[in-house]
Tab-separated table of C-alpha atoms in Angstrom:
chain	number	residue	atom	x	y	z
A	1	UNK	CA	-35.523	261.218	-162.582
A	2	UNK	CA	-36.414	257.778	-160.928
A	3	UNK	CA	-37.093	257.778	-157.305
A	4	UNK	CA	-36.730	255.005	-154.707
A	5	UNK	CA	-37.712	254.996	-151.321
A	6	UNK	CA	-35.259	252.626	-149.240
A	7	UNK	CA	-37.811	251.037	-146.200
A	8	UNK	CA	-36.132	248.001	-144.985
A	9	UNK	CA	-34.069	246.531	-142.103
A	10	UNK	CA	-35.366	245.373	-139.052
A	11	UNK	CA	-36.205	248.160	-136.651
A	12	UNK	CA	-34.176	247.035	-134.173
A	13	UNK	CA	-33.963	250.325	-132.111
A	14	UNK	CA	-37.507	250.388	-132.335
A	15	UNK	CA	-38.346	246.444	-130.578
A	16	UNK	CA	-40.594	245.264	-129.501
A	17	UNK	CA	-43.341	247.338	-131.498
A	18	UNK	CA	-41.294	246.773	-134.875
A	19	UNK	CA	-41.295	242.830	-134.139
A	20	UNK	CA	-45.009	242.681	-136.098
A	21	UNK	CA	-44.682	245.303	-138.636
A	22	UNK	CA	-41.991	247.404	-140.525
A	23	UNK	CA	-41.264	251.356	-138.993
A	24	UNK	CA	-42.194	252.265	-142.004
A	25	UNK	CA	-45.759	251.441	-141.075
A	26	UNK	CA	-45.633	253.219	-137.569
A	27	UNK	CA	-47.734	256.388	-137.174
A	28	UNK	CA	-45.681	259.766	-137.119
A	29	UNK	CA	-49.113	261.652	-136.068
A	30	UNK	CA	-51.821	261.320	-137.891
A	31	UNK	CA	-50.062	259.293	-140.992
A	32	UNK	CA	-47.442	256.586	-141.513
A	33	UNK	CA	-44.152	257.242	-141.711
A	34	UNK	CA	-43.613	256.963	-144.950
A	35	UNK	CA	-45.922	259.184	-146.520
A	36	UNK	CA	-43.263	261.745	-144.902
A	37	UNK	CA	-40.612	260.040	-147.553
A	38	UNK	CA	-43.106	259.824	-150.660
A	39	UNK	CA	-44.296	263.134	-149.808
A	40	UNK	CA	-40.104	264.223	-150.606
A	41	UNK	CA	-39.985	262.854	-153.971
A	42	UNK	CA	-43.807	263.799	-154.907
A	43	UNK	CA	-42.312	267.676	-153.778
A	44	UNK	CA	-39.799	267.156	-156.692
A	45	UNK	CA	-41.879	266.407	-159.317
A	46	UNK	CA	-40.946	262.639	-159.209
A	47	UNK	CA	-43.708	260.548	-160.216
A	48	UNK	CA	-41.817	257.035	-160.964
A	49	UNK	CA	-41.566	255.655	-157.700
A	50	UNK	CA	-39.917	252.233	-156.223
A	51	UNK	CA	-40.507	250.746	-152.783
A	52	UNK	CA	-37.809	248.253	-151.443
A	53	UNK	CA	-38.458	246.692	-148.461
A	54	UNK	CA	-38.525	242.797	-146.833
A	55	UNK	CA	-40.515	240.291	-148.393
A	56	UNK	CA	-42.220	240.033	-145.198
A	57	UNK	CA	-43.556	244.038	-145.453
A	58	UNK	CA	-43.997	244.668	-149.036
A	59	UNK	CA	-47.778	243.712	-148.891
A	60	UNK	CA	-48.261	245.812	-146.353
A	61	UNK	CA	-47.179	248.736	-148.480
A	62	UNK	CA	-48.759	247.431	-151.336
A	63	UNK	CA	-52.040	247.213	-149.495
A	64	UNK	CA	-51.699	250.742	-148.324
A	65	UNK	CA	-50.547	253.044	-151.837
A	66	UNK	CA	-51.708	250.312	-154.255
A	67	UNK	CA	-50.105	250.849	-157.608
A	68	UNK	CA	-50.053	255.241	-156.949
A	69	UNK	CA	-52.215	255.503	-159.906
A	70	UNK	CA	-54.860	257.346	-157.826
A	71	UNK	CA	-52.260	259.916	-157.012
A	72	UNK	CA	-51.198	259.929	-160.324
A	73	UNK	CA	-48.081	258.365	-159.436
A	74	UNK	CA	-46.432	254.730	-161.078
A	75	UNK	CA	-45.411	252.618	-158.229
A	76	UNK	CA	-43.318	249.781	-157.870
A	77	UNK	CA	-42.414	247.682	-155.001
A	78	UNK	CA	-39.215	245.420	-155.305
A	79	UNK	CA	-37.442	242.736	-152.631
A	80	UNK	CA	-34.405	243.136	-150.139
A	81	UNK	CA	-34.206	239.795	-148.731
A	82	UNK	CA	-31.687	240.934	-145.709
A	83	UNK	CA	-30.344	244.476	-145.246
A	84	UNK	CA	-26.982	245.170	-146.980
A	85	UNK	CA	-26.559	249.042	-146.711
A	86	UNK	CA	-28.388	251.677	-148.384
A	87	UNK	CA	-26.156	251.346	-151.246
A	88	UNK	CA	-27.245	247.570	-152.149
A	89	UNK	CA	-30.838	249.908	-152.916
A	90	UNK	CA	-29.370	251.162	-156.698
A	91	UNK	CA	-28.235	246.909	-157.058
A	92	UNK	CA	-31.658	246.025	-156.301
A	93	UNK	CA	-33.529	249.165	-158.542
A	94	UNK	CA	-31.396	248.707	-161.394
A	95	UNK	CA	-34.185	248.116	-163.516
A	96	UNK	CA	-36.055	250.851	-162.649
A	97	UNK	CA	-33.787	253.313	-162.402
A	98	UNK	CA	-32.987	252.636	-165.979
A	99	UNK	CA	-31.291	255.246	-168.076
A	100	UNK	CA	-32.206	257.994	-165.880
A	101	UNK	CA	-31.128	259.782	-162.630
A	102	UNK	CA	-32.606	258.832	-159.093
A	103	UNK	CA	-33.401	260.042	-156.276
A	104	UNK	CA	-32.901	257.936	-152.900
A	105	UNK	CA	-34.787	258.847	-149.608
A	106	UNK	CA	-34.839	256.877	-146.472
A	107	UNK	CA	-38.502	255.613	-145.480
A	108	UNK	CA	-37.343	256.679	-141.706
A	109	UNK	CA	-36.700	260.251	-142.611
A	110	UNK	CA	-38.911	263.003	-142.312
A	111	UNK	CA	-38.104	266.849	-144.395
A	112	UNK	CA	-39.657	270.197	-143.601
A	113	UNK	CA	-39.056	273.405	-143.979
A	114	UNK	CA	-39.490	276.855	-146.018
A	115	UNK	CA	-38.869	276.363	-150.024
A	116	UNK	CA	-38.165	272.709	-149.887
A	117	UNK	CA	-40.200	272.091	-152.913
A	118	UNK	CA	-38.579	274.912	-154.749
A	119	UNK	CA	-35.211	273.903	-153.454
A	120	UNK	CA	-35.776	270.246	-154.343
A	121	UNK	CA	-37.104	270.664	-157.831
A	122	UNK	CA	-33.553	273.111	-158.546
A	123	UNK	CA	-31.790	270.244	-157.516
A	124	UNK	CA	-33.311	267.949	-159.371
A	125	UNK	CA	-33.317	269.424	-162.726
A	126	UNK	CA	-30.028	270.600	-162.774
A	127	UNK	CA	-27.805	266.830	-160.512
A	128	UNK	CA	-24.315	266.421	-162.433
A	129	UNK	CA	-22.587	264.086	-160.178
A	130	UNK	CA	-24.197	263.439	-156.741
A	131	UNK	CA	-26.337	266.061	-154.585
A	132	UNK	CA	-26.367	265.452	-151.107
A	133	UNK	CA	-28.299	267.420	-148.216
A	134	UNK	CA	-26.544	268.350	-145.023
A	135	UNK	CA	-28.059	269.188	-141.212
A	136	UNK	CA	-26.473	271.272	-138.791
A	137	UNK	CA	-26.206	268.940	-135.722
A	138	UNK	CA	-25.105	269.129	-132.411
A	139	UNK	CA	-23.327	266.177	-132.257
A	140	UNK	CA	-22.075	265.448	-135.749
A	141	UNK	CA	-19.698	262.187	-134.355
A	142	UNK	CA	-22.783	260.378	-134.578
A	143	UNK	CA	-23.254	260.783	-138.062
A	144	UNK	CA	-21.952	260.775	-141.218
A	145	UNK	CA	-20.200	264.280	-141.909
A	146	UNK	CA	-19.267	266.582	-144.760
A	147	UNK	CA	-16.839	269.455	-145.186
A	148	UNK	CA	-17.540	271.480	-148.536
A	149	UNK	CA	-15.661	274.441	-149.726
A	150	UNK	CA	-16.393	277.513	-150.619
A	151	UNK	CA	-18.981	276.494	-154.076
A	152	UNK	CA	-20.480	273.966	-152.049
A	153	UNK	CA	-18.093	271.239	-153.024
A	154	UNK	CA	-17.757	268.097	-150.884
A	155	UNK	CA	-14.082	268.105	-149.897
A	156	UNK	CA	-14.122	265.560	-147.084
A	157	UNK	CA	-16.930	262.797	-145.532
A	158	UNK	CA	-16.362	260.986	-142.591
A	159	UNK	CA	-18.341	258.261	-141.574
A	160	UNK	CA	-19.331	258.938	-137.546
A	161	UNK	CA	-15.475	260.475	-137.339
A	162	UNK	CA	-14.020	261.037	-133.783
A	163	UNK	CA	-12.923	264.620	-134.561
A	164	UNK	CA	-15.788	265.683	-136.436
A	165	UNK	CA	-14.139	268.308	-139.261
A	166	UNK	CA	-17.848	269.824	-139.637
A	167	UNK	CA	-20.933	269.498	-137.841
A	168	UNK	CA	-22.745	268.837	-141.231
A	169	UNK	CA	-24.363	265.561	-140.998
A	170	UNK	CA	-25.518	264.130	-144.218
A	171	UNK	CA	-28.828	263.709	-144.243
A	172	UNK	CA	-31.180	260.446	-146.132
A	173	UNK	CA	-32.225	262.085	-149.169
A	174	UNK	CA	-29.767	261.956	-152.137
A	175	UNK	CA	-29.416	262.873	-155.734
A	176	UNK	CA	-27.497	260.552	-158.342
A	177	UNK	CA	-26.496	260.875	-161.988
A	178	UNK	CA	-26.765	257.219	-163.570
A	179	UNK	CA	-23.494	256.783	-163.050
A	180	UNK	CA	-24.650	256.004	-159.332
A	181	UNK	CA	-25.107	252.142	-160.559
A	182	UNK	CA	-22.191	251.113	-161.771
A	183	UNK	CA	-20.593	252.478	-158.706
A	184	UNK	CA	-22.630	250.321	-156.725
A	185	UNK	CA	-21.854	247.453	-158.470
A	186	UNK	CA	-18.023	247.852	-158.115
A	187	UNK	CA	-18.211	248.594	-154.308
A	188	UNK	CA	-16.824	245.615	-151.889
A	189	UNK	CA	-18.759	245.164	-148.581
A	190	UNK	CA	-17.452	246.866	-145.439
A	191	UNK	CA	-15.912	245.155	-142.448
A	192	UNK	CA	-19.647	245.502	-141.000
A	193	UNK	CA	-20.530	243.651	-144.488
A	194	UNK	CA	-22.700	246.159	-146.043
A	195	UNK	CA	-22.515	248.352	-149.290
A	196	UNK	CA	-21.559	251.724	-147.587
A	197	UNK	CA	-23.528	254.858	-149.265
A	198	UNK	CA	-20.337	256.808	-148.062
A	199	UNK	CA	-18.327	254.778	-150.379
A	200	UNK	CA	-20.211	256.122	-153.214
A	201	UNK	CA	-20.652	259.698	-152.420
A	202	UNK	CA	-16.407	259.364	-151.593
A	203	UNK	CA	-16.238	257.976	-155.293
A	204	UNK	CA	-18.283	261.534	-156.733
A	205	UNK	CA	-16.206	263.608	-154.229
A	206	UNK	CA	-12.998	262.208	-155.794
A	207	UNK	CA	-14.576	262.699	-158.975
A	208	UNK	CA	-15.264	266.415	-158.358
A	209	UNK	CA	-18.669	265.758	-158.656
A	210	UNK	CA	-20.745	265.659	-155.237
A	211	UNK	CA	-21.928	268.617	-153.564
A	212	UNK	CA	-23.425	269.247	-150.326
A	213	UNK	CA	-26.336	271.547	-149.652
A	214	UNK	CA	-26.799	272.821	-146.358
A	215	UNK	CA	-30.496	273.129	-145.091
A	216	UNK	CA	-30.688	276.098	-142.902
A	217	UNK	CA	-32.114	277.726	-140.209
A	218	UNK	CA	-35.756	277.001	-139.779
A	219	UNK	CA	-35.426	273.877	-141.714
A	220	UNK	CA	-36.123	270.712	-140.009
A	221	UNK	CA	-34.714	266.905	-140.168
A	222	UNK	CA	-36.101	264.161	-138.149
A	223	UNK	CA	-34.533	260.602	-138.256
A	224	UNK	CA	-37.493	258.233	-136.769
A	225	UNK	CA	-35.458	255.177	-135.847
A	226	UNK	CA	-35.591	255.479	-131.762
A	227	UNK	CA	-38.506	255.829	-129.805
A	228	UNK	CA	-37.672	259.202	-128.843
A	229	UNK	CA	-37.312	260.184	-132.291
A	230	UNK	CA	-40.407	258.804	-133.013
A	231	UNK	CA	-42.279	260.661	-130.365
A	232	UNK	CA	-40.920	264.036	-131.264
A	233	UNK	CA	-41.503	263.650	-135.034
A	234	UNK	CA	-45.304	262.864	-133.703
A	235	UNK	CA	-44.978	266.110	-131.284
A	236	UNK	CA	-43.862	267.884	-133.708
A	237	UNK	CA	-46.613	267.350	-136.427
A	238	UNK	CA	-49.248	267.659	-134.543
A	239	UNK	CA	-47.938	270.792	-132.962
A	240	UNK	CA	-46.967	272.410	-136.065
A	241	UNK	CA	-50.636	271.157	-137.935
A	242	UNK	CA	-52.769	272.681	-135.015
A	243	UNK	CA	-51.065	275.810	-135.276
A	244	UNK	CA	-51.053	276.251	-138.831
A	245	UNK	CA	-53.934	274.319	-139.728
A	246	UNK	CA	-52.485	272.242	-142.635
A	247	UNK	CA	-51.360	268.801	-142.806
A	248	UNK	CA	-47.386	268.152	-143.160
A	249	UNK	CA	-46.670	265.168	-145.988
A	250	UNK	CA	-50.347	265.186	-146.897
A	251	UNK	CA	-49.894	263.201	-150.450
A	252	UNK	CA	-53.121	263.492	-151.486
A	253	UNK	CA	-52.670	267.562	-151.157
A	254	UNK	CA	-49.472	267.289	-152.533
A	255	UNK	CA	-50.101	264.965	-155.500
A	256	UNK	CA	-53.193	267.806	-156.355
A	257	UNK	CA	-50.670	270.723	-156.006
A	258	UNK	CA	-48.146	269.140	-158.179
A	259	UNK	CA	-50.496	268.851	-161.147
A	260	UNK	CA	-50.402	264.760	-160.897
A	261	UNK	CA	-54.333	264.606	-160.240
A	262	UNK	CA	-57.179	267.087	-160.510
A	263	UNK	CA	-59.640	269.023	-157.857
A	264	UNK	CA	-62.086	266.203	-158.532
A	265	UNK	CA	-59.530	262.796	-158.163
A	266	UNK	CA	-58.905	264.922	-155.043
A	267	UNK	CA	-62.341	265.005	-153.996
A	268	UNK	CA	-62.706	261.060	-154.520
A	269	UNK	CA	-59.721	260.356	-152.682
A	270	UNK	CA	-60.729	262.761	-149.116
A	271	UNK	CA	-64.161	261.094	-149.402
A	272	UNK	CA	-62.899	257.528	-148.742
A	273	UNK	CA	-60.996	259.045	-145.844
A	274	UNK	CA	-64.135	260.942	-144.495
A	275	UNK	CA	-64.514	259.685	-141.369
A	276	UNK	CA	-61.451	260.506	-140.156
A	277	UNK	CA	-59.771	264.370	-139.579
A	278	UNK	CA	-57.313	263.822	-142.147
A	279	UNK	CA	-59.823	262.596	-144.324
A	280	UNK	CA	-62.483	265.693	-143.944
A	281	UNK	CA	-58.677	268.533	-144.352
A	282	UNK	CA	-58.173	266.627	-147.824
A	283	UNK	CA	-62.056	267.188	-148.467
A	284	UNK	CA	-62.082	270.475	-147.494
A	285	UNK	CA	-58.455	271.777	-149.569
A	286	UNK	CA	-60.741	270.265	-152.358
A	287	UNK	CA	-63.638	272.390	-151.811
A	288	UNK	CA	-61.602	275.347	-151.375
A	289	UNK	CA	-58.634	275.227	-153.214
């Protein structure tokens, strides 16, 4: 499976501090936001990575992962010139996706919770259609919602629906047979003139082919895009770090977990980071395992 991380648009609910640098970039504690993304595909097992984002941003992301080789990871970076909905991402990744199935995750989105990695690798060895993750919300008329059956099925999505027929909102992280492309290449822009990822997850539903997992209790899903948002994702990690005295979306841990580097790559890569706290926890998992 081929994974892309969508980290475009222009921030706009974040302005003014998103008028010099993509959200993307921001600091959700003590790391960017979207080593919370990468950290979601590294967790399941995906190691062939692309990065779409403005022309004006990509070096920025570039200058901060490189190529992924030192986390034993192959990453790309590729152009989206103007936001035209999260669905114009599988247009623009067509290459890379190739043959194979992808994975889509929204650079603004941060995952956490018991068995995630377990949960996530399930899901990804076994997609046959689309595999979508829902979030018990409050106020689901914000969102977009999904109604499953009794196996899980999607029966019904809504797209921020006055009568909400679940409070399920669908989450940014999403699982796609190949099939996912030419779907995207047959969809017509929405009266708001962007590809609509509902459109395509209506097309597996009508299919009989998208399901909907429900993250539970204890499981948490932050969307970054406000500044509130942004300020309790921060609270949050650092709370939940201090307490528990590891790092949340540490890729350097994660990549050394996973098998993609060794104890000693691991080593190398806390030592350029030594001056800083994050830097001597990545030194310190490599000392002790």
């Amino acid at each position: 499976m081929k994974g892309i991380i969508l980290a475009g648009g222009h921030g706009t609910r974040l302005h003014p501090i998103t008028l010099g640098t993509s959200k993307q970039m921001l600091p959700v504690y003590d790391k960017p936001l979207i080593y919370y993304s990468l950290s979601v595909l590294m967790l399941a097992g995906i190691t062939e990575i692309q990065i779409i984002s403005s022309p004006a941003d990509l070096g920025n992301f570039s200058r901060l992962l490189g190529d992924g080789s030192e986390l034993g990871l192959t990453l790309t970076y590729a152009e989206q010139a103007e936001p035209r909905g999260i669905a114009e991402a599988f247009l623009v990744s067509a290459d890379h996706i190739g043959q194979d199935s992808v994975a889509l995750v929204l650079g603004d989105n941060i995952f956490h919770g018991p068995g995630f990695a377990s949960l996530l690798q399930q899901k990804v060895r076994s997609v046959n259609g689309c595999v979508l993750f829902g979030y018990s919300v409050p106020d689901p008329e914000r969102y977009g919602v999904g109604e499953v059956d009794r196996d899980g099925r999607l029966v019904s999505v809504e797209e921020k629906p006055v009568r909400p027929r679940s409070n399920l909102a669908i989450t940014g992280l999403y699982l796609y047979d190949n099939d996912v492309v030419d779907i995207a290449k047959n969809l017509r822009p929405s009266k708001r003139g962007e590809l609509e990822i509902t459109e395509i997850n209506r097309t597996y539903m009508e299919r009989g082919k998208a399901q909907l997992v429900s993250l539970g209790r204890g499981f948490v899903w932050l969307d970054a895009g406000t500044h509130e948002a942004l300020a309790e994702a921060g609270q949050y990690v650092q709370i939940l770090e201090h307490r528990q005295g590891v790092r949340i979306a540490c890729i350097e841990e994660i990549a050394w977990r996973m098998g993609f580097i060794d104890r000693e790559d691991l080593r190398r890569l806390g030592k350029k980071l030594e001056k800083s706290p994050y830097g001597q926890y990545v030194l310190d998992v490599a000392a002790r395992g």
